[in-house]
PDB file of C-alpha atoms in Angstrom:
ATOM      1  CA  UNK W   1     -20.655  84.997  59.817  1.00  0.00           C
ATOM      2  CA  UNK W   2     -24.254  85.889  59.094  1.00  0.00           C
ATOM      3  CA  UNK W   3     -26.837  83.109  59.174  1.00  0.00           C
ATOM      4  CA  UNK W   4     -29.998  82.452  57.170  1.00  0.00           C
ATOM      5  CA  UNK W   5     -32.775  79.921  56.787  1.00  0.00           C
ATOM      6  CA  UNK W   6     -32.830  77.658  53.743  1.00  0.00           C
ATOM      7  CA  UNK W   7     -34.812  74.645  52.534  1.00  0.00           C
ATOM      8  CA  UNK W   8     -32.938  71.371  52.106  1.00  0.00           C
ATOM      9  CA  UNK W   9     -33.871  67.710  51.591  1.00  0.00           C
ATOM     10  CA  UNK W  10     -32.804  64.693  53.634  1.00  0.00           C
ATOM     11  CA  UNK W  11     -32.976  62.288  50.694  1.00  0.00           C
ATOM     12  CA  UNK W  12     -34.934  61.754  47.503  1.00  0.00           C
ATOM     13  CA  UNK W  13     -38.618  61.186  48.118  1.00  0.00           C
ATOM     14  CA  UNK W  14     -42.014  62.761  48.696  1.00  0.00           C
ATOM     15  CA  UNK W  15     -42.462  66.325  50.045  1.00  0.00           C
ATOM     16  CA  UNK W  16     -41.896  65.147  53.619  1.00  0.00           C
ATOM     17  CA  UNK W  17     -38.137  64.957  52.910  1.00  0.00           C
ATOM     18  CA  UNK W  18     -37.969  68.770  52.744  1.00  0.00           C
ATOM     19  CA  UNK W  19     -36.891  70.619  55.878  1.00  0.00           C
ATOM     20  CA  UNK W  20     -35.697  74.041  57.029  1.00  0.00           C
ATOM     21  CA  UNK W  21     -32.148  74.477  58.277  1.00  0.00           C
ATOM     22  CA  UNK W  22     -29.805  77.269  59.294  1.00  0.00           C
ATOM     23  CA  UNK W  23     -26.911  78.014  56.958  1.00  0.00           C
ATOM     24  CA  UNK W  24     -24.235  80.637  56.408  1.00  0.00           C
ATOM     25  CA  UNK W  25     -25.189  83.509  54.102  1.00  0.00           C
ATOM     26  CA  UNK W  26     -23.166  82.980  50.901  1.00  0.00           C
ATOM     27  CA  UNK W  27     -20.576  85.468  49.653  1.00  0.00           C
ATOM     28  CA  UNK W  28     -20.859  86.631  46.032  1.00  0.00           C
ATOM     29  CA  UNK W  29     -18.001  85.909  43.642  1.00  0.00           C
ATOM     30  CA  UNK W  30     -16.616  88.658  41.429  1.00  0.00           C
ATOM     31  CA  UNK W  31     -19.397  88.294  38.821  1.00  0.00           C
ATOM     32  CA  UNK W  32     -22.252  87.661  41.252  1.00  0.00           C
ATOM     33  CA  UNK W  33     -24.858  89.494  43.302  1.00  0.00           C
ATOM     34  CA  UNK W  34     -26.113  88.582  46.746  1.00  0.00           C
ATOM     35  CA  UNK W  35     -29.882  88.919  46.771  1.00  0.00           C
ATOM     36  CA  UNK W  36     -32.149  89.038  49.812  1.00  0.00           C
ATOM     37  CA  UNK W  37     -34.907  86.790  48.515  1.00  0.00           C
ATOM     38  CA  UNK W  38     -38.458  88.115  48.588  1.00  0.00           C
ATOM     39  CA  UNK W  39     -40.114  85.379  46.512  1.00  0.00           C
ATOM     40  CA  UNK W  40     -38.902  82.140  44.926  1.00  0.00           C
ATOM     41  CA  UNK W  41     -40.675  80.140  42.231  1.00  0.00           C
ATOM     42  CA  UNK W  42     -41.599  76.486  42.700  1.00  0.00           C
ATOM     43  CA  UNK W  43     -41.095  74.697  39.394  1.00  0.00           C
ATOM     44  CA  UNK W  44     -41.234  71.215  37.896  1.00  0.00           C
ATOM     45  CA  UNK W  45     -37.409  70.777  38.014  1.00  0.00           C
ATOM     46  CA  UNK W  46     -37.599  71.297  41.797  1.00  0.00           C
ATOM     47  CA  UNK W  47     -40.064  68.426  42.036  1.00  0.00           C
ATOM     48  CA  UNK W  48     -37.887  66.180  39.895  1.00  0.00           C
ATOM     49  CA  UNK W  49     -34.815  67.077  41.964  1.00  0.00           C
ATOM     50  CA  UNK W  50     -36.690  66.231  45.152  1.00  0.00           C
ATOM     51  CA  UNK W  51     -37.665  62.888  43.623  1.00  0.00           C
ATOM     52  CA  UNK W  52     -34.071  62.144  42.636  1.00  0.00           C
ATOM     53  CA  UNK W  53     -34.902  62.294  38.931  1.00  0.00           C
ATOM     54  CA  UNK W  54     -33.146  65.537  37.972  1.00  0.00           C
ATOM     55  CA  UNK W  55     -29.360  65.305  37.658  1.00  0.00           C
ATOM     56  CA  UNK W  56     -27.800  68.614  38.643  1.00  0.00           C
ATOM     57  CA  UNK W  57     -24.940  70.167  36.673  1.00  0.00           C
ATOM     58  CA  UNK W  58     -21.543  69.837  38.317  1.00  0.00           C
ATOM     59  CA  UNK W  59     -20.565  72.532  40.757  1.00  0.00           C
ATOM     60  CA  UNK W  60     -24.016  73.939  41.547  1.00  0.00           C
ATOM     61  CA  UNK W  61     -25.590  74.134  44.976  1.00  0.00           C
ATOM     62  CA  UNK W  62     -27.845  71.221  45.955  1.00  0.00           C
ATOM     63  CA  UNK W  63     -30.362  73.708  47.335  1.00  0.00           C
ATOM     64  CA  UNK W  64     -33.420  73.913  45.100  1.00  0.00           C
ATOM     65  CA  UNK W  65     -34.899  77.020  43.517  1.00  0.00           C
ATOM     66  CA  UNK W  66     -34.237  78.295  39.999  1.00  0.00           C
ATOM     67  CA  UNK W  67     -35.855  81.736  40.076  1.00  0.00           C
ATOM     68  CA  UNK W  68     -36.404  84.560  42.510  1.00  0.00           C
ATOM     69  CA  UNK W  69     -37.070  88.209  43.077  1.00  0.00           C
ATOM     70  CA  UNK W  70     -35.596  90.384  45.780  1.00  0.00           C
ATOM     71  CA  UNK W  71     -33.177  93.143  46.765  1.00  0.00           C
ATOM     72  CA  UNK W  72     -29.476  93.361  45.944  1.00  0.00           C
ATOM     73  CA  UNK W  73     -27.550  93.530  49.231  1.00  0.00           C
ATOM     74  CA  UNK W  74     -23.959  92.869  48.084  1.00  0.00           C
ATOM     75  CA  UNK W  75     -21.980  93.016  44.837  1.00  0.00           C
ATOM     76  CA  UNK W  76     -19.039  91.116  43.441  1.00  0.00           C
ATOM     77  CA  UNK W  77     -16.085  93.328  42.573  1.00  0.00           C
ATOM     78  CA  UNK W  78     -16.636  93.094  38.801  1.00  0.00           C
ATOM     79  CA  UNK W  79     -20.371  93.831  38.809  1.00  0.00           C
ATOM     80  CA  UNK W  80     -20.999  97.222  37.225  1.00  0.00           C
ATOM     81  CA  UNK W  81     -24.631  97.305  36.079  1.00  0.00           C
ATOM     82  CA  UNK W  82     -26.380  96.845  39.435  1.00  0.00           C
ATOM     83  CA  UNK W  83     -26.277  98.691  42.740  1.00  0.00           C
ATOM     84  CA  UNK W  84     -26.975  97.751  46.333  1.00  0.00           C
ATOM     85  CA  UNK W  85     -30.654  98.405  46.952  1.00  0.00           C
ATOM     86  CA  UNK W  86     -31.794  97.504  43.427  1.00  0.00           C
ATOM     87  CA  UNK W  87     -34.880  95.324  43.181  1.00  0.00           C
ATOM     88  CA  UNK W  88     -34.369  92.532  40.675  1.00  0.00           C
ATOM     89  CA  UNK W  89     -35.510  89.141  39.446  1.00  0.00           C
ATOM     90  CA  UNK W  90     -33.124  86.419  38.356  1.00  0.00           C
ATOM     91  CA  UNK W  91     -32.671  82.965  36.916  1.00  0.00           C
ATOM     92  CA  UNK W  92     -30.456  81.145  39.395  1.00  0.00           C
ATOM     93  CA  UNK W  93     -28.266  78.070  39.065  1.00  0.00           C
ATOM     94  CA  UNK W  94     -29.991  76.830  42.233  1.00  0.00           C
ATOM     95  CA  UNK W  95     -30.258  78.114  45.777  1.00  0.00           C
ATOM     96  CA  UNK W  96     -33.382  80.285  45.568  1.00  0.00           C
ATOM     97  CA  UNK W  97     -35.061  78.287  48.363  1.00  0.00           C
ATOM     98  CA  UNK W  98     -33.268  80.450  50.922  1.00  0.00           C
ATOM     99  CA  UNK W  99     -33.414  83.854  52.570  1.00  0.00           C
ATOM    100  CA  UNK W 100     -30.293  84.901  50.620  1.00  0.00           C
ATOM    101  CA  UNK W 101     -29.003  83.651  47.283  1.00  0.00           C
ATOM    102  CA  UNK W 102     -26.000  84.417  45.073  1.00  0.00           C
ATOM    103  CA  UNK W 103     -26.811  84.902  41.393  1.00  0.00           C
ATOM    104  CA  UNK W 104     -24.724  85.615  38.311  1.00  0.00           C
ATOM    105  CA  UNK W 105     -25.101  89.275  37.370  1.00  0.00           C
ATOM    106  CA  UNK W 106     -25.672  88.321  33.740  1.00  0.00           C
ATOM    107  CA  UNK W 107     -28.695  86.217  34.706  1.00  0.00           C
ATOM    108  CA  UNK W 108     -30.283  89.063  36.654  1.00  0.00           C
ATOM    109  CA  UNK W 109     -32.835  91.536  35.316  1.00  0.00           C
ATOM    110  CA  UNK W 110     -34.486  94.682  36.672  1.00  0.00           C
ATOM    111  CA  UNK W 111     -38.096  94.474  37.779  1.00  0.00           C
ATOM    112  CA  UNK W 112     -40.287  95.530  34.819  1.00  0.00           C
ATOM    113  CA  UNK W 113     -42.074  98.829  35.397  1.00  0.00           C
ATOM    114  CA  UNK W 114     -45.484  98.267  36.926  1.00  0.00           C
ATOM    115  CA  UNK W 115     -44.554  94.859  38.333  1.00  0.00           C
ATOM    116  CA  UNK W 116     -44.469  93.914  42.001  1.00  0.00           C
ATOM    117  CA  UNK W 117     -41.733  91.701  43.418  1.00  0.00           C
ATOM    118  CA  UNK W 118     -44.277  88.899  43.607  1.00  0.00           C
ATOM    119  CA  UNK W 119     -45.198  89.251  39.925  1.00  0.00           C
ATOM    120  CA  UNK W 120     -41.567  89.548  38.834  1.00  0.00           C
ATOM    121  CA  UNK W 121     -40.627  86.318  40.624  1.00  0.00           C
ATOM    122  CA  UNK W 122     -42.864  84.446  38.170  1.00  0.00           C
ATOM    123  CA  UNK W 123     -40.936  85.632  35.096  1.00  0.00           C
ATOM    124  CA  UNK W 124     -37.391  84.189  34.915  1.00  0.00           C
ATOM    125  CA  UNK W 125     -37.761  80.419  34.563  1.00  0.00           C
ATOM    126  CA  UNK W 126     -40.685  80.575  32.160  1.00  0.00           C
ATOM    127  CA  UNK W 127     -39.603  83.544  30.060  1.00  0.00           C
ATOM    128  CA  UNK W 128     -35.989  82.387  29.710  1.00  0.00           C
ATOM    129  CA  UNK W 129     -37.242  78.977  28.554  1.00  0.00           C
ATOM    130  CA  UNK W 130     -39.903  80.192  26.144  1.00  0.00           C
ATOM    131  CA  UNK W 131     -37.888  83.033  24.657  1.00  0.00           C
ATOM    132  CA  UNK W 132     -34.754  80.958  24.110  1.00  0.00           C
ATOM    133  CA  UNK W 133     -36.576  78.091  22.417  1.00  0.00           C
ATOM    134  CA  UNK W 134     -39.309  79.715  20.373  1.00  0.00           C
ATOM    135  CA  UNK W 135     -37.820  83.065  19.475  1.00  0.00           C
ATOM    136  CA  UNK W 136     -34.034  83.172  19.835  1.00  0.00           C
ATOM    137  CA  UNK W 137     -33.369  79.723  18.399  1.00  0.00           C
ATOM    138  CA  UNK W 138     -36.151  79.352  15.841  1.00  0.00           C
ATOM    139  CA  UNK W 139     -37.751  82.798  15.499  1.00  0.00           C
ATOM    140  CA  UNK W 140     -41.463  82.100  15.548  1.00  0.00           C
ATOM    141  CA  UNK W 141     -42.993  85.147  13.909  1.00  0.00           C
ATOM    142  CA  UNK W 142     -46.172  87.055  13.167  1.00  0.00           C
ATOM    143  CA  UNK W 143     -48.642  85.142  11.022  1.00  0.00           C
ATOM    144  CA  UNK W 144     -47.452  81.706  12.152  1.00  0.00           C
ATOM    145  CA  UNK W 145     -49.323  79.353  14.480  1.00  0.00           C
ATOM    146  CA  UNK W 146     -48.258  77.565  17.650  1.00  0.00           C
ATOM    147  CA  UNK W 147     -49.631  74.622  19.621  1.00  0.00           C
ATOM    148  CA  UNK W 148     -48.780  74.691  23.328  1.00  0.00           C
ATOM    149  CA  UNK W 149     -49.200  71.534  25.386  1.00  0.00           C
ATOM    150  CA  UNK W 150     -49.718  72.246  29.071  1.00  0.00           C
ATOM    151  CA  UNK W 151     -51.214  75.621  28.221  1.00  0.00           C
ATOM    152  CA  UNK W 152     -52.199  76.486  31.801  1.00  0.00           C
ATOM    153  CA  UNK W 153     -48.749  75.783  33.258  1.00  0.00           C
ATOM    154  CA  UNK W 154     -46.376  78.629  34.010  1.00  0.00           C
ATOM    155  CA  UNK W 155     -44.434  77.964  30.815  1.00  0.00           C
ATOM    156  CA  UNK W 156     -47.621  77.503  28.806  1.00  0.00           C
ATOM    157  CA  UNK W 157     -49.071  80.814  29.981  1.00  0.00           C
ATOM    158  CA  UNK W 158     -45.808  82.629  29.215  1.00  0.00           C
ATOM    159  CA  UNK W 159     -45.682  81.117  25.724  1.00  0.00           C
ATOM    160  CA  UNK W 160     -49.279  82.073  24.958  1.00  0.00           C
ATOM    161  CA  UNK W 161     -48.812  85.610  26.284  1.00  0.00           C
ATOM    162  CA  UNK W 162     -45.642  86.277  24.277  1.00  0.00           C
ATOM    163  CA  UNK W 163     -47.080  84.675  21.144  1.00  0.00           C
ATOM    164  CA  UNK W 164     -50.233  86.796  21.328  1.00  0.00           C
ATOM    165  CA  UNK W 165     -48.160  89.979  21.603  1.00  0.00           C
ATOM    166  CA  UNK W 166     -46.296  89.011  18.421  1.00  0.00           C
ATOM    167  CA  UNK W 167     -49.361  88.150  16.338  1.00  0.00           C
ATOM    168  CA  UNK W 168     -48.935  84.371  16.451  1.00  0.00           C
ATOM    169  CA  UNK W 169     -52.129  82.285  16.456  1.00  0.00           C
ATOM    170  CA  UNK W 170     -52.200  79.809  19.326  1.00  0.00           C
ATOM    171  CA  UNK W 171     -53.829  76.545  20.325  1.00  0.00           C
ATOM    172  CA  UNK W 172     -53.449  75.093  23.823  1.00  0.00           C
ATOM    173  CA  UNK W 173     -54.164  71.687  25.338  1.00  0.00           C
ATOM    174  CA  UNK W 174     -55.436  71.679  28.928  1.00  0.00           C
ATOM    175  CA  UNK W 175     -57.250  69.244  31.210  1.00  0.00           C
ATOM    176  CA  UNK W 176     -60.474  70.894  32.387  1.00  0.00           C
ATOM    177  CA  UNK W 177     -63.027  73.639  31.701  1.00  0.00           C
ATOM    178  CA  UNK W 178     -61.457  76.119  34.141  1.00  0.00           C
ATOM    179  CA  UNK W 179     -58.093  75.818  32.417  1.00  0.00           C
ATOM    180  CA  UNK W 180     -59.821  76.214  29.037  1.00  0.00           C
ATOM    181  CA  UNK W 181     -61.146  79.611  30.145  1.00  0.00           C
ATOM    182  CA  UNK W 182     -57.671  80.730  31.224  1.00  0.00           C
ATOM    183  CA  UNK W 183     -55.989  79.963  27.902  1.00  0.00           C
ATOM    184  CA  UNK W 184     -58.909  81.431  25.959  1.00  0.00           C
ATOM    185  CA  UNK W 185     -58.384  84.710  27.830  1.00  0.00           C
ATOM    186  CA  UNK W 186     -54.816  84.630  26.488  1.00  0.00           C
ATOM    187  CA  UNK W 187     -56.136  84.371  22.937  1.00  0.00           C
ATOM    188  CA  UNK W 188     -55.698  80.633  22.407  1.00  0.00           C
ATOM    189  CA  UNK W 189     -58.095  78.080  20.998  1.00  0.00           C
ATOM    190  CA  UNK W 190     -58.579  75.809  24.018  1.00  0.00           C
ATOM    191  CA  UNK W 191     -58.479  72.028  23.567  1.00  0.00           C
ATOM    192  CA  UNK W 192     -59.516  69.782  26.462  1.00  0.00           C
ATOM    193  CA  UNK W 193     -57.276  66.778  25.878  1.00  0.00           C
ATOM    194  CA  UNK W 194     -59.527  64.598  28.047  1.00  0.00           C
ATOM    195  CA  UNK W 195     -62.483  65.001  25.689  1.00  0.00           C
ATOM    196  CA  UNK W 196     -60.945  66.123  22.384  1.00  0.00           C
ATOM    197  CA  UNK W 197     -58.334  64.960  19.899  1.00  0.00           C
ATOM    198  CA  UNK W 198     -56.109  67.993  19.392  1.00  0.00           C
ATOM    199  CA  UNK W 199     -55.261  67.041  15.798  1.00  0.00           C
ATOM    200  CA  UNK W 200     -58.948  66.945  14.862  1.00  0.00           C
ATOM    201  CA  UNK W 201     -59.749  70.183  16.696  1.00  0.00           C
ATOM    202  CA  UNK W 202     -56.922  72.112  15.055  1.00  0.00           C
ATOM    203  CA  UNK W 203     -57.975  70.844  11.631  1.00  0.00           C
ATOM    204  CA  UNK W 204     -61.407  72.346  12.190  1.00  0.00           C
ATOM    205  CA  UNK W 205     -59.610  75.707  12.127  1.00  0.00           C
ATOM    206  CA  UNK W 206     -56.688  75.184   9.747  1.00  0.00           C
ATOM    207  CA  UNK W 207     -54.492  72.550   8.139  1.00  0.00           C
ATOM    208  CA  UNK W 208     -51.780  72.428  10.797  1.00  0.00           C
ATOM    209  CA  UNK W 209     -49.420  74.459  12.973  1.00  0.00           C
ATOM    210  CA  UNK W 210     -45.946  75.870  12.428  1.00  0.00           C
ATOM    211  CA  UNK W 211     -44.666  75.108  15.916  1.00  0.00           C
ATOM    212  CA  UNK W 212     -45.386  72.788  18.839  1.00  0.00           C
ATOM    213  CA  UNK W 213     -44.152  73.601  22.344  1.00  0.00           C
ATOM    214  CA  UNK W 214     -44.229  70.195  24.006  1.00  0.00           C
ATOM    215  CA  UNK W 215     -44.035  69.530  27.745  1.00  0.00           C
ATOM    216  CA  UNK W 216     -45.477  66.015  27.336  1.00  0.00           C
ATOM    217  CA  UNK W 217     -42.923  64.166  25.221  1.00  0.00           C
ATOM    218  CA  UNK W 218     -43.375  60.613  23.977  1.00  0.00           C
ATOM    219  CA  UNK W 219     -47.123  60.447  24.531  1.00  0.00           C
ATOM    220  CA  UNK W 220     -47.805  63.122  21.918  1.00  0.00           C
ATOM    221  CA  UNK W 221     -44.932  62.624  19.493  1.00  0.00           C
ATOM    222  CA  UNK W 222     -46.861  60.986  16.632  1.00  0.00           C
ATOM    223  CA  UNK W 223     -49.756  63.449  16.876  1.00  0.00           C
ATOM    224  CA  UNK W 224     -47.389  66.418  17.040  1.00  0.00           C
ATOM    225  CA  UNK W 225     -45.731  65.295  13.838  1.00  0.00           C
ATOM    226  CA  UNK W 226     -49.105  64.656  12.203  1.00  0.00           C
ATOM    227  CA  UNK W 227     -50.393  68.196  12.840  1.00  0.00           C
ATOM    228  CA  UNK W 228     -47.110  69.935  11.962  1.00  0.00           C
ATOM    229  CA  UNK W 229     -46.950  72.018   8.778  1.00  0.00           C
ATOM    230  CA  UNK W 230     -44.066  71.637   6.356  1.00  0.00           C
ATOM    231  CA  UNK W 231     -40.935  73.358   7.705  1.00  0.00           C
ATOM    232  CA  UNK W 232     -42.526  73.216  11.153  1.00  0.00           C
ATOM    233  CA  UNK W 233     -40.700  72.988  14.476  1.00  0.00           C
ATOM    234  CA  UNK W 234     -41.265  70.807  17.529  1.00  0.00           C
ATOM    235  CA  UNK W 235     -39.754  72.171  20.744  1.00  0.00           C
ATOM    236  CA  UNK W 236     -39.275  69.405  23.333  1.00  0.00           C
ATOM    237  CA  UNK W 237     -38.893  70.903  26.800  1.00  0.00           C
ATOM    238  CA  UNK W 238     -40.683  68.386  29.038  1.00  0.00           C
ATOM    239  CA  UNK W 239     -41.388  64.693  29.281  1.00  0.00           C
ATOM    240  CA  UNK W 240     -44.392  64.287  31.565  1.00  0.00           C
ATOM    241  CA  UNK W 241     -45.733  61.659  29.138  1.00  0.00           C
ATOM    242  CA  UNK W 242     -42.450  59.763  28.890  1.00  0.00           C
ATOM    243  CA  UNK W 243     -39.191  60.193  27.004  1.00  0.00           C
ATOM    244  CA  UNK W 244     -39.030  56.978  24.956  1.00  0.00           C
ATOM    245  CA  UNK W 245     -40.778  56.699  21.586  1.00  0.00           C
ATOM    246  CA  UNK W 246     -40.785  53.036  20.579  1.00  0.00           C
ATOM    247  CA  UNK W 247     -40.965  53.533  16.817  1.00  0.00           C
ATOM    248  CA  UNK W 248     -40.436  56.681  14.773  1.00  0.00           C
ATOM    249  CA  UNK W 249     -41.047  56.931  11.051  1.00  0.00           C
ATOM    250  CA  UNK W 250     -38.106  59.143  10.094  1.00  0.00           C
ATOM    251  CA  UNK W 251     -39.551  59.544   6.608  1.00  0.00           C
ATOM    252  CA  UNK W 252     -42.404  61.623   8.062  1.00  0.00           C
ATOM    253  CA  UNK W 253     -39.865  64.013   9.577  1.00  0.00           C
ATOM    254  CA  UNK W 254     -37.997  64.259   6.284  1.00  0.00           C
ATOM    255  CA  UNK W 255     -41.114  64.774   4.151  1.00  0.00           C
ATOM    256  CA  UNK W 256     -42.289  67.608   6.393  1.00  0.00           C
ATOM    257  CA  UNK W 257     -38.778  69.075   6.601  1.00  0.00           C
ATOM    258  CA  UNK W 258     -39.470  69.205  10.319  1.00  0.00           C
ATOM    259  CA  UNK W 259     -37.045  70.560  12.888  1.00  0.00           C
ATOM    260  CA  UNK W 260     -37.020  68.771  16.241  1.00  0.00           C
ATOM    261  CA  UNK W 261     -35.128  70.362  19.113  1.00  0.00           C
ATOM    262  CA  UNK W 262     -34.660  69.477  22.758  1.00  0.00           C
ATOM    263  CA  UNK W 263     -33.760  71.910  25.485  1.00  0.00           C
ATOM    264  CA  UNK W 264     -32.931  72.252  29.148  1.00  0.00           C
ATOM    265  CA  UNK W 265     -32.013  75.497  30.892  1.00  0.00           C
ATOM    266  CA  UNK W 266     -30.097  74.726  34.088  1.00  0.00           C
ATOM    267  CA  UNK W 267     -27.177  73.039  32.329  1.00  0.00           C
ATOM    268  CA  UNK W 268     -26.486  75.972  30.009  1.00  0.00           C
ATOM    269  CA  UNK W 269     -23.393  78.062  30.589  1.00  0.00           C
ATOM    270  CA  UNK W 270     -23.465  81.428  32.303  1.00  0.00           C
ATOM    271  CA  UNK W 271     -22.662  83.019  28.948  1.00  0.00           C
ATOM    272  CA  UNK W 272     -25.643  81.346  27.289  1.00  0.00           C
ATOM    273  CA  UNK W 273     -28.042  82.330  30.052  1.00  0.00           C
ATOM    274  CA  UNK W 274     -26.676  85.863  30.082  1.00  0.00           C
ATOM    275  CA  UNK W 275     -27.307  86.142  26.333  1.00  0.00           C
ATOM    276  CA  UNK W 276     -30.919  85.085  26.882  1.00  0.00           C
ATOM    277  CA  UNK W 277     -31.287  87.649  29.668  1.00  0.00           C
ATOM    278  CA  UNK W 278     -29.941  90.409  27.430  1.00  0.00           C
ATOM    279  CA  UNK W 279     -32.285  89.400  24.610  1.00  0.00           C
ATOM    280  CA  UNK W 280     -35.236  89.488  27.004  1.00  0.00           C
ATOM    281  CA  UNK W 281     -34.194  92.926  28.210  1.00  0.00           C
ATOM    282  CA  UNK W 282     -33.882  94.172  24.631  1.00  0.00           C
ATOM    283  CA  UNK W 283     -37.041  92.615  23.200  1.00  0.00           C
ATOM    284  CA  UNK W 284     -39.499  91.684  25.940  1.00  0.00           C
ATOM    285  CA  UNK W 285     -39.069  93.782  29.092  1.00  0.00           C
ATOM    286  CA  UNK W 286     -40.576  96.951  27.579  1.00  0.00           C
ATOM    287  CA  UNK W 287     -43.564  94.933  26.349  1.00  0.00           C
ATOM    288  CA  UNK W 288     -44.072  93.709  29.913  1.00  0.00           C
ATOM    289  CA  UNK W 289     -43.871  97.256  31.250  1.00  0.00           C
ATOM    290  CA  UNK W 290     -46.354  98.483  28.616  1.00  0.00           C
ATOM    291  CA  UNK W 291     -48.760  95.598  29.291  1.00  0.00           C
ATOM    292  CA  UNK W 292     -48.368  94.377  25.702  1.00  0.00           C
ATOM    293  CA  UNK W 293     -47.667  90.961  27.229  1.00  0.00           C
ATOM    294  CA  UNK W 294     -50.121  89.676  29.831  1.00  0.00           C
ATOM    295  CA  UNK W 295     -48.827  89.287  33.371  1.00  0.00           C
ATOM    296  CA  UNK W 296     -48.115  85.804  34.749  1.00  0.00           C
ATOM    297  CA  UNK W 297     -50.904  84.096  36.670  1.00  0.00           C
ATOM    298  CA  UNK W 298     -50.347  83.301  40.345  1.00  0.00           C
ATOM    299  CA  UNK W 299     -51.995  80.133  41.597  1.00  0.00           C
ATOM    300  CA  UNK W 300     -50.862  80.475  45.205  1.00  0.00           C
ATOM    301  CA  UNK W 301     -48.080  81.924  47.327  1.00  0.00           C
ATOM    302  CA  UNK W 302     -46.899  79.864  50.313  1.00  0.00           C
ATOM    303  CA  UNK W 303     -44.777  80.910  53.264  1.00  0.00           C
ATOM    304  CA  UNK W 304     -41.414  79.177  52.784  1.00  0.00           C
ATOM    305  CA  UNK W 305     -42.088  77.146  55.927  1.00  0.00           C
ATOM    306  CA  UNK W 306     -44.988  75.582  53.987  1.00  0.00           C
ATOM    307  CA  UNK W 307     -42.741  74.274  51.218  1.00  0.00           C
ATOM    308  CA  UNK W 308     -44.008  70.729  51.670  1.00  0.00           C
ATOM    309  CA  UNK W 309     -47.557  71.895  50.910  1.00  0.00           C
ATOM    310  CA  UNK W 310     -46.294  73.839  47.889  1.00  0.00           C
ATOM    311  CA  UNK W 311     -44.648  70.716  46.482  1.00  0.00           C
ATOM    312  CA  UNK W 312     -47.786  68.668  47.099  1.00  0.00           C
ATOM    313  CA  UNK W 313     -49.734  71.256  45.101  1.00  0.00           C
ATOM    314  CA  UNK W 314     -47.404  70.794  42.136  1.00  0.00           C
ATOM    315  CA  UNK W 315     -47.560  67.009  42.534  1.00  0.00           C
ATOM    316  CA  UNK W 316     -51.366  67.117  42.197  1.00  0.00           C
ATOM    317  CA  UNK W 317     -51.092  68.870  38.840  1.00  0.00           C
ATOM    318  CA  UNK W 318     -54.306  70.840  39.281  1.00  0.00           C
ATOM    319  CA  UNK W 319     -52.745  74.284  39.649  1.00  0.00           C
ATOM    320  CA  UNK W 320     -53.075  77.045  37.075  1.00  0.00           C
ATOM    321  CA  UNK W 321     -50.042  79.271  36.579  1.00  0.00           C
ATOM    322  CA  UNK W 322     -47.262  79.710  39.105  1.00  0.00           C
ATOM    323  CA  UNK W 323     -46.678  78.707  42.711  1.00  0.00           C
ATOM    324  CA  UNK W 324     -44.351  80.855  44.834  1.00  0.00           C
ATOM    325  CA  UNK W 325     -42.638  80.781  48.209  1.00  0.00           C
ATOM    326  CA  UNK W 326     -42.428  84.026  50.178  1.00  0.00           C
ATOM    327  CA  UNK W 327     -39.424  84.636  52.458  1.00  0.00           C
TER     328      UNK W 327
END
């Protein structure tokens, strides 16, 4: 049996609970690929899992890591659209914090033309999330407007980049002047939430917005509803500001004919994730290759042995864009 290094955790806690261990290289099932991992993304769900706050779906590996890039080194017997030696990126069900990882073929995508393996590793988790919520489910379209909370996060940057390519006007809340510059370069009106009220700032430009991509949750719920246009949509994908709203005036939702949706990605079925991957391939991948959509922003790449430092960086919340591990 071949062996590999992987990152595990002793118990829930701070980054010190993470450690490197030796494990057996997994064998792909009939619909899976075995990928030699080049880069793995470090994402908020990894932090929550480490803290014991992220319940995993049944049957998935306890090893963290939801996205990667690398080389296909083995194929399940039913995999037809990839070959050994292909360079790919993928949304995993877990397990990307390792030198080798098995991934469903349907959740795997070719590297966009002009992208390095490092750049491609920053795509899956953010692009699957943004595309599924804003465009597959609710079809944000040219001429509409979108408010993105957490605009300098990996998901925020992906949302702003895709929206700009589709002619959607964007506003983004961020926490300092440096982050303001980043979102402005992506075409957004920057709003420093520490010094500005985003409702007031948006109303200096227009009446309201057609969509709100919300990583904050309860802390912004009333303001999100206030700035939403009639027939607008609120996409709840994160709860950094809490998940309990004490009182909600349902009449406001009814009067605005608002649509409120919640979403997670890891618990979706393979079929659902595969459908998102196919839609990305059909509608987004060529735009990435043609530079119609801006590339993701790398904050820092850590050697996988420095995973504790990588998690501390996320914990601080000062990063801009994505953090990666290199294997």
